[in-house]
Short mmCIF file of C-alpha atoms and ligand atoms in Angstrom, two decimals:
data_model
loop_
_atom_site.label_atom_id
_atom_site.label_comp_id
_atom_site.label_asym_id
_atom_site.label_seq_id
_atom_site.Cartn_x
_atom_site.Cartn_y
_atom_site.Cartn_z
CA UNK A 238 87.13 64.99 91.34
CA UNK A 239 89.08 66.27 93.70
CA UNK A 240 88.59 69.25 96.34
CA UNK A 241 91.48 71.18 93.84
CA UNK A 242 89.44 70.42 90.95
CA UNK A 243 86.97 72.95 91.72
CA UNK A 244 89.93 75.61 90.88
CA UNK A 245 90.28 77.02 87.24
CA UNK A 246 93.14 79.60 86.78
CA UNK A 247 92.48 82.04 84.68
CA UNK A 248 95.66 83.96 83.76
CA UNK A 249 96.87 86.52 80.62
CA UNK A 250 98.55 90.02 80.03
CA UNK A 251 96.58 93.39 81.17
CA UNK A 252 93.14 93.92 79.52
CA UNK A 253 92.80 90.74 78.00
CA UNK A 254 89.73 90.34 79.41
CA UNK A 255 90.54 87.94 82.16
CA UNK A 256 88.52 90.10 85.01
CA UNK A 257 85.35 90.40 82.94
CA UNK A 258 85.63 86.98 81.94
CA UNK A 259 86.21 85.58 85.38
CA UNK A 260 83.44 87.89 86.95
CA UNK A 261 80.74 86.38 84.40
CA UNK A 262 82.02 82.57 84.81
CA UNK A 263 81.49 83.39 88.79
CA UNK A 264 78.10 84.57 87.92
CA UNK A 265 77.19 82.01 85.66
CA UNK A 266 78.61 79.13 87.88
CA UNK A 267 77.79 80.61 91.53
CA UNK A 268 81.22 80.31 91.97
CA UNK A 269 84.38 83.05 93.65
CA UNK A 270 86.01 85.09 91.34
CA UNK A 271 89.21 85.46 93.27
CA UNK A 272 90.83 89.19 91.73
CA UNK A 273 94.59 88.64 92.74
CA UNK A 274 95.21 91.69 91.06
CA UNK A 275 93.21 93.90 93.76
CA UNK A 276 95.36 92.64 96.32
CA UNK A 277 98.53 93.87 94.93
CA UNK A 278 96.47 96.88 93.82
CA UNK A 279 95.88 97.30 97.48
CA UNK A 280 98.87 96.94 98.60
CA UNK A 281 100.41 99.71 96.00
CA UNK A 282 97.77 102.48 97.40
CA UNK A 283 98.43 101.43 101.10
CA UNK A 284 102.41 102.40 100.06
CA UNK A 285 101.66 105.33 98.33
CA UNK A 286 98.84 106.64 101.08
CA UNK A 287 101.68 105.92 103.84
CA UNK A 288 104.89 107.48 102.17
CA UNK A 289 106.33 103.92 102.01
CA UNK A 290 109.17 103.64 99.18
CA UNK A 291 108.63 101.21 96.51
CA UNK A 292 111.81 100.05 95.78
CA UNK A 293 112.29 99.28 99.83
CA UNK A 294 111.33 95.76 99.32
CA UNK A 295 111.69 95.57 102.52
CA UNK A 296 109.47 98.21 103.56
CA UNK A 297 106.80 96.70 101.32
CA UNK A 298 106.73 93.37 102.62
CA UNK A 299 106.41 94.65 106.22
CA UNK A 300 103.44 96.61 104.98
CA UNK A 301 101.95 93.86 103.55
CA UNK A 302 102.34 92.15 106.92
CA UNK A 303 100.14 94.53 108.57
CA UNK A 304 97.44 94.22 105.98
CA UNK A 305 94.50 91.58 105.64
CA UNK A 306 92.01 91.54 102.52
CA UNK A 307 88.70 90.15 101.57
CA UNK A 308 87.57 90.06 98.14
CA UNK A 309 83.71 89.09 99.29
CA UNK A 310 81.44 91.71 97.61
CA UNK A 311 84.05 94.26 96.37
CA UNK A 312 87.97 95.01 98.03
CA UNK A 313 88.79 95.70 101.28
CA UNK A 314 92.34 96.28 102.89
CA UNK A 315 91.89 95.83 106.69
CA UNK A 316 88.11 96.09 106.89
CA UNK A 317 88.10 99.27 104.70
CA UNK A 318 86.53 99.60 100.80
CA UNK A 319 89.18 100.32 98.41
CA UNK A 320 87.33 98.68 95.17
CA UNK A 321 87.48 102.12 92.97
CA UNK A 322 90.59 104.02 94.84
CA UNK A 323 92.91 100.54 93.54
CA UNK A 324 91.73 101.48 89.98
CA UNK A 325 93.63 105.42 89.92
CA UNK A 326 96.11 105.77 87.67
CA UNK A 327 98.83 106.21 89.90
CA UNK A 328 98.05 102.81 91.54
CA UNK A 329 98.36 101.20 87.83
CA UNK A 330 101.50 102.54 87.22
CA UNK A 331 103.34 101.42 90.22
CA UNK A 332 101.89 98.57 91.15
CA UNK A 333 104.26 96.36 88.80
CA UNK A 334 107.21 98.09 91.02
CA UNK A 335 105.54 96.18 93.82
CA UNK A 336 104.47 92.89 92.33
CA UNK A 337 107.79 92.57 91.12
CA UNK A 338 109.21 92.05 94.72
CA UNK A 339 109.74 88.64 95.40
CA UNK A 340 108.71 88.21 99.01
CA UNK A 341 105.42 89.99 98.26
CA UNK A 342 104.50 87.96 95.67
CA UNK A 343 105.39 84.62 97.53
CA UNK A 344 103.47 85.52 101.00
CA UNK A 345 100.76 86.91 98.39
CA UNK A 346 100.09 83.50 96.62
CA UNK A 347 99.96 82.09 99.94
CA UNK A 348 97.20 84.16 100.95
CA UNK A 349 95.51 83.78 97.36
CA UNK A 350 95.86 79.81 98.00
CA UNK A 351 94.36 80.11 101.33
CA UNK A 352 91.56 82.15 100.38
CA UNK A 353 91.23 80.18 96.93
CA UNK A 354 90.81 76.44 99.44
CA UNK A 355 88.82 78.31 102.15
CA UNK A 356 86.62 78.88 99.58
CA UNK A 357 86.66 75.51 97.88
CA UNK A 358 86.05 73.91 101.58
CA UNK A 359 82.85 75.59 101.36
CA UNK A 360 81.95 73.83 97.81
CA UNK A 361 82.50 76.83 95.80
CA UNK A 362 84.10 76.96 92.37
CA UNK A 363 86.96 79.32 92.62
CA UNK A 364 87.94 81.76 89.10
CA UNK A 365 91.10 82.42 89.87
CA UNK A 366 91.96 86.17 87.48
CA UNK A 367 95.83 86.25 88.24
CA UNK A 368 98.76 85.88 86.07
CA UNK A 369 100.75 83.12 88.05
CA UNK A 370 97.45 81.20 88.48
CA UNK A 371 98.33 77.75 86.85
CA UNK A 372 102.10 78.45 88.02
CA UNK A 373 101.73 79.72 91.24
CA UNK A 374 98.88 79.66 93.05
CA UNK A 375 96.65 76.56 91.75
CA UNK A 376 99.25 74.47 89.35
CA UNK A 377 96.49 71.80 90.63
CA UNK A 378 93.67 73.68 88.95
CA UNK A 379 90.97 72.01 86.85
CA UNK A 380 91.55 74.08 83.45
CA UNK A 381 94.38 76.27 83.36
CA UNK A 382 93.43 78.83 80.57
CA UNK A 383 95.28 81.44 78.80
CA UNK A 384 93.42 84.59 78.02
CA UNK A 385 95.08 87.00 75.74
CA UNK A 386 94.28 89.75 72.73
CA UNK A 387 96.29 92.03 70.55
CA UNK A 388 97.80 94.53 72.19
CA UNK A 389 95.92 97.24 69.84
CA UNK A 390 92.73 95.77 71.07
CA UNK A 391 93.52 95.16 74.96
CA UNK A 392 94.32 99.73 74.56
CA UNK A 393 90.74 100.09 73.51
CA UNK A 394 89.07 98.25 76.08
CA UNK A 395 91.36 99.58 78.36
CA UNK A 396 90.28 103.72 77.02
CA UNK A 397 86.63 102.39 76.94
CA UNK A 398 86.60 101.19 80.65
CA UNK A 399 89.29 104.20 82.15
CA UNK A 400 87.08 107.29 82.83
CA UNK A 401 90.10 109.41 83.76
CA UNK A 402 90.90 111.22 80.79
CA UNK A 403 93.83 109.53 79.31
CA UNK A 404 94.21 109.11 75.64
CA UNK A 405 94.36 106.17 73.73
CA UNK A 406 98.00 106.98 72.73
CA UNK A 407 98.77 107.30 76.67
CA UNK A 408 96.36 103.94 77.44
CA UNK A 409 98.49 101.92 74.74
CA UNK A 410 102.10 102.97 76.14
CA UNK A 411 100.84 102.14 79.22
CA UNK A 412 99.89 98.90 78.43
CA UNK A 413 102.65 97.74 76.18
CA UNK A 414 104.80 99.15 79.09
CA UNK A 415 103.14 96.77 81.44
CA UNK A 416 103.49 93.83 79.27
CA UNK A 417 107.21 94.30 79.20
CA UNK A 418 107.13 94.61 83.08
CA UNK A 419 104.91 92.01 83.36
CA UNK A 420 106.83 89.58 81.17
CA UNK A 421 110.61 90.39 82.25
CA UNK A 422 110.74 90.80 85.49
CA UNK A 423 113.00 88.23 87.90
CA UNK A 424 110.26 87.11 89.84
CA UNK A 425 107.72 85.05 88.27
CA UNK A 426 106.94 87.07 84.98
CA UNK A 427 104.04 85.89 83.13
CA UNK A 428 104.66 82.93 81.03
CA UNK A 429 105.44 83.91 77.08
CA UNK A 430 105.23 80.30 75.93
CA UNK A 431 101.63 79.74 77.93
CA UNK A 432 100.84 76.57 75.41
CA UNK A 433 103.76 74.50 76.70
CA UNK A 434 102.55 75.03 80.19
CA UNK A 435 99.47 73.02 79.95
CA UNK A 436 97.02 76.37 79.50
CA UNK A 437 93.99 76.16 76.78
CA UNK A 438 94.81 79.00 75.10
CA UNK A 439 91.99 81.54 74.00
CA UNK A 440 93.18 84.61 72.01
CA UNK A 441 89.67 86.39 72.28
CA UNK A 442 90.67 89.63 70.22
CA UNK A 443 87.68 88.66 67.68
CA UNK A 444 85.89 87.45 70.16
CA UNK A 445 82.88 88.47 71.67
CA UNK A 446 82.53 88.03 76.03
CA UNK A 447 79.84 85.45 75.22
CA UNK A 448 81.79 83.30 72.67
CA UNK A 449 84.36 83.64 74.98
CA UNK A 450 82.31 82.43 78.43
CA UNK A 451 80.65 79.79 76.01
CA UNK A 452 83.94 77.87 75.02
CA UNK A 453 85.53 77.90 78.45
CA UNK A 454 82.16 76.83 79.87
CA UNK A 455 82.04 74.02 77.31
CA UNK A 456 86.13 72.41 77.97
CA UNK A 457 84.60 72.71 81.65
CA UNK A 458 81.65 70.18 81.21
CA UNK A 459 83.85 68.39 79.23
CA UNK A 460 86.15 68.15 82.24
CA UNK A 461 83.09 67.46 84.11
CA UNK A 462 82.09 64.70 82.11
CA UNK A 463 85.51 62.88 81.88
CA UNK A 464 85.34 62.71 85.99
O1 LIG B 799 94.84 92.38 87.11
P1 LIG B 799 95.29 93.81 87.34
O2 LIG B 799 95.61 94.56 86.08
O3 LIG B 799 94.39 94.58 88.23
O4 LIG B 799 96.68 93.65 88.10
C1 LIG B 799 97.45 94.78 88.44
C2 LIG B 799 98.93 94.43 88.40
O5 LIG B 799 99.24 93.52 89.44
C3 LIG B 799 99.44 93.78 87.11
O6 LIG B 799 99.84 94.72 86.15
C4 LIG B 799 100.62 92.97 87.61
O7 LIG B 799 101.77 93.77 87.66
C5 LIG B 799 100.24 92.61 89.03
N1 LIG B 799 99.73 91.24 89.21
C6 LIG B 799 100.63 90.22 89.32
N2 LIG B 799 100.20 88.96 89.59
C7 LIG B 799 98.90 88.70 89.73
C8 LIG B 799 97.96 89.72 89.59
C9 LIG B 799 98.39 90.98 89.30
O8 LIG B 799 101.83 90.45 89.17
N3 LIG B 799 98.51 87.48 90.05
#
């Protein structure tokens, strides 16, 4: 196998459960669950903190110059915690704006690439919970899978998890709003057709987290077993 091999992308629309998922397969497998979410989460609430427009691409991508972040053990943007400020609703809402800039996300896989092989140098097994994974960031990975639910269901975990008071109603236009954003923007939107790009695709809506973990943890040690 090679040193790539030890990568398996993880990637799907908001809420489908790719976090959880990725957090337990880490667990499970003593592996990195690399959150490339939190870094453009981070990068949203540095803009916001500092007055910095959104739509100033340029002004974004100089931010994100100035900026390093470690996932080890929660997030941190330049040596600071930010693991529960990235999760306000204000930070959700605008952080499409920013991943939608195309010179963030390209020095942004970059970083998630170097972080992703730093950590693979050091014989871990990397979970990479993105949504450009297999495109992007590890087209090399292992097992490219494709985690996704109804949109109905993705609300409810959503207004289960979200302790700020929003209502389901508010938690589903959100989300559906995201998918759209997610899906058509110019820059890399996340793939509609996931099947024809090589991912195992899990719809997990009627599934529970441990039927989920148990088939992806079975097409790995049948990948493991092939090698
Ligand atoms: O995974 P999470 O919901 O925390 O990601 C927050 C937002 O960051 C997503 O809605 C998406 O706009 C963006 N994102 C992205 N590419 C990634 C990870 C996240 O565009 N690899």
């Amino acid at each position: 196998m090679t040193q790539q091999a030890f990568a398996i992308a993880i990637d799907g629309p908001v809420a489908s459960g790719k976090g959880t998922i990725a957090k337990l397969l880490a667990e499970k497998l003593h592996g990195f669950h690399m959150n490339t979410g939190a870094m453009y989460r981070a990068l949203t609430l540095y803009c916001l903190e500092n007055n910095i427009d959104l739509h100033n691409s340029h002004a974004v991508i100089a931010a994100l110059s100035s900026l390093t972040f470690s996932l080890d053990n929660g997030v941190y943007m330049n040596a600071k915690e930010v693991t529960e400020e990235i999760k306000k609703r204000e930070v959700t809402q605008a952080v499409p704006i920013v991943a939608a800039i195309a010179g963030v996300r390209e020095k942004m896989v970059k970083r998630q690439r170097a972080i992703g092989l730093e950590k693979i140098a050091q014989g871990e097994i990397v979970l990479v919970d993105a949504r450009d994974a297999a495109t992007k960031i590890f087209p090399d990975a292992a097992l490219k899978i494709f985690l996704t639910a109804s949109l109905e269901v993705r609300a409810r975990r959503r207004f289960a998890q979200v302790k700020s008071g929003e209502s389901y109603e508010q938690i589903l236009e959100d989300t559906e709003k995201r998918d759209y954003q997610d899906t058509h923007r110019v820059s890399v939107p996340l793939v509609s057709d996931p099947q024809k790009h090589g991912y195992l695709v899990i719809d997990n809506s009627s599934l529970s987290e441990d039927d989920t973990i148990a088939l992806i943890l079975k097409k790995i040690e049948e990948i493991y077993d092939r090698d």
